[in-house]
Amino acid sequence: MIGDEEAIGTILNRLRRAHGQLAGVIGMIEDGRDCKDVVTQLAAVSRALDRAGFKIVATGLRECLDEDAKTGNESLDVEQLEKLFLALA
């Protein structure tokens, strides 16, 4: 996957935070909390997951480009990049 240890740490922290937030949302629903509060927390979970996904794509892209430059391989084409980013949109 991703070789950059700092990026891996950042991604894992974001995913762990999202995991905790999602557990909180489940608890809020079970406790019958106000819809507005639940939706606000669910939106925070969604943003955390999006940020983790974008970090994965950005880090992977950087590594792919670096590796392709070193080996002389052809880089990802625009269509492949577009598919990666649209998967998160």
PDB file of C-alpha atoms in Angstrom, residues 9-86:
ATOM      1  CA  GLY A   9       0.078   7.316  10.814  1.00  0.00           C
ATOM      2  CA  THR A  10      -2.040  10.281   9.759  1.00  0.00           C
ATOM      3  CA  ILE A  11      -4.452   8.061   7.837  1.00  0.00           C
ATOM      4  CA  LEU A  12      -4.796   5.588  10.694  1.00  0.00           C
ATOM      5  CA  ASN A  13      -5.436   8.408  13.184  1.00  0.00           C
ATOM      6  CA  ARG A  14      -8.176   9.821  10.966  1.00  0.00           C
ATOM      7  CA  LEU A  15      -9.770   6.398  10.541  1.00  0.00           C
ATOM      8  CA  ARG A  16      -9.619   5.707  14.278  1.00  0.00           C
ATOM      9  CA  ARG A  17     -11.219   9.079  14.973  1.00  0.00           C
ATOM     10  CA  ALA A  18     -13.963   8.333  12.442  1.00  0.00           C
ATOM     11  CA  HIS A  19     -14.458   4.919  14.035  1.00  0.00           C
ATOM     12  CA  GLY A  20     -14.961   6.545  17.434  1.00  0.00           C
ATOM     13  CA  GLN A  21     -17.290   9.168  15.994  1.00  0.00           C
ATOM     14  CA  LEU A  22     -19.362   6.492  14.288  1.00  0.00           C
ATOM     15  CA  ALA A  23     -19.649   4.559  17.541  1.00  0.00           C
ATOM     16  CA  GLY A  24     -20.849   7.812  19.097  1.00  0.00           C
ATOM     17  CA  VAL A  25     -23.468   8.258  16.385  1.00  0.00           C
ATOM     18  CA  ILE A  26     -24.739   4.720  16.967  1.00  0.00           C
ATOM     19  CA  GLY A  27     -24.970   5.449  20.693  1.00  0.00           C
ATOM     20  CA  MET A  28     -26.813   8.696  20.011  1.00  0.00           C
ATOM     21  CA  ILE A  29     -29.387   6.896  17.903  1.00  0.00           C
ATOM     22  CA  GLU A  30     -29.799   4.168  20.523  1.00  0.00           C
ATOM     23  CA  ASP A  31     -30.301   6.856  23.173  1.00  0.00           C
ATOM     24  CA  GLY A  32     -32.936   8.634  21.066  1.00  0.00           C
ATOM     25  CA  ARG A  33     -30.939  11.849  20.709  1.00  0.00           C
ATOM     26  CA  ASP A  34     -32.168  14.778  18.655  1.00  0.00           C
ATOM     27  CA  CYS A  35     -32.012  14.301  14.877  1.00  0.00           C
ATOM     28  CA  LYS A  36     -29.995  17.510  14.386  1.00  0.00           C
ATOM     29  CA  ASP A  37     -27.279  16.312  16.777  1.00  0.00           C
ATOM     30  CA  VAL A  38     -27.117  12.890  15.123  1.00  0.00           C
ATOM     31  CA  VAL A  39     -26.855  14.353  11.624  1.00  0.00           C
ATOM     32  CA  THR A  40     -24.168  16.813  12.743  1.00  0.00           C
ATOM     33  CA  GLN A  41     -22.048  13.981  14.128  1.00  0.00           C
ATOM     34  CA  LEU A  42     -22.701  11.802  11.091  1.00  0.00           C
ATOM     35  CA  ALA A  43     -21.486  14.635   8.862  1.00  0.00           C
ATOM     36  CA  ALA A  44     -18.294  14.798  10.945  1.00  0.00           C
ATOM     37  CA  VAL A  45     -17.767  11.057  10.399  1.00  0.00           C
ATOM     38  CA  SER A  46     -18.261  11.501   6.669  1.00  0.00           C
ATOM     39  CA  ARG A  47     -15.732  14.353   6.526  1.00  0.00           C
ATOM     40  CA  ALA A  48     -13.185  12.314   8.488  1.00  0.00           C
ATOM     41  CA  LEU A  49     -13.560   9.398   6.079  1.00  0.00           C
ATOM     42  CA  ASP A  50     -13.302  11.715   3.078  1.00  0.00           C
ATOM     43  CA  ARG A  51     -10.109  13.259   4.427  1.00  0.00           C
ATOM     44  CA  ALA A  52      -8.605   9.815   5.017  1.00  0.00           C
ATOM     45  CA  GLY A  53      -9.560   8.754   1.494  1.00  0.00           C
ATOM     46  CA  PHE A  54      -8.093  11.876  -0.100  1.00  0.00           C
ATOM     47  CA  LYS A  55      -4.890  11.418   1.903  1.00  0.00           C
ATOM     48  CA  ILE A  56      -4.629   7.816   0.676  1.00  0.00           C
ATOM     49  CA  VAL A  57      -5.151   8.871  -2.944  1.00  0.00           C
ATOM     50  CA  ALA A  58      -2.748  11.818  -2.707  1.00  0.00           C
ATOM     51  CA  THR A  59      -0.027   9.792  -1.013  1.00  0.00           C
ATOM     52  CA  GLY A  60      -0.468   6.890  -3.398  1.00  0.00           C
ATOM     53  CA  LEU A  61      -0.376   9.221  -6.372  1.00  0.00           C
ATOM     54  CA  ARG A  62       2.832  10.832  -5.174  1.00  0.00           C
ATOM     55  CA  GLU A  63       4.433   7.431  -4.653  1.00  0.00           C
ATOM     56  CA  CYS A  64       3.256   6.164  -8.033  1.00  0.00           C
ATOM     57  CA  LEU A  65       4.692   9.201  -9.775  1.00  0.00           C
ATOM     58  CA  ASP A  66       7.976   8.941  -7.859  1.00  0.00           C
ATOM     59  CA  GLU A  67       8.276   5.227  -8.639  1.00  0.00           C
ATOM     60  CA  ASP A  68       7.391   5.739 -12.305  1.00  0.00           C
ATOM     61  CA  ALA A  69      10.040   8.459 -12.576  1.00  0.00           C
ATOM     62  CA  LYS A  70      12.657   6.144 -11.053  1.00  0.00           C
ATOM     63  CA  THR A  71      11.792   3.138 -13.205  1.00  0.00           C
ATOM     64  CA  GLY A  72      10.842   4.948 -16.392  1.00  0.00           C
ATOM     65  CA  ASN A  73       7.391   3.331 -16.367  1.00  0.00           C
ATOM     66  CA  GLU A  74       4.382   5.091 -17.790  1.00  0.00           C
ATOM     67  CA  SER A  75       2.470   7.136 -15.179  1.00  0.00           C
ATOM     68  CA  LEU A  76      -1.228   6.779 -14.442  1.00  0.00           C
ATOM     69  CA  ASP A  77      -3.276   8.337 -17.204  1.00  0.00           C
ATOM     70  CA  VAL A  78      -5.847  11.067 -16.679  1.00  0.00           C
ATOM     71  CA  GLU A  79      -8.774   8.617 -16.858  1.00  0.00           C
ATOM     72  CA  GLN A  80      -7.310   6.458 -14.076  1.00  0.00           C
ATOM     73  CA  LEU A  81      -6.712   9.511 -11.885  1.00  0.00           C
ATOM     74  CA  GLU A  82     -10.219  10.778 -12.549  1.00  0.00           C
ATOM     75  CA  LYS A  83     -11.707   7.430 -11.475  1.00  0.00           C
ATOM     76  CA  LEU A  84      -9.743   7.518  -8.210  1.00  0.00           C
ATOM     77  CA  PHE A  85     -10.910  10.995  -7.315  1.00  0.00           C
ATOM     78  CA  LEU A  86     -14.507  10.418  -8.394  1.00  0.00           C
TER      79      LEU A  86
END
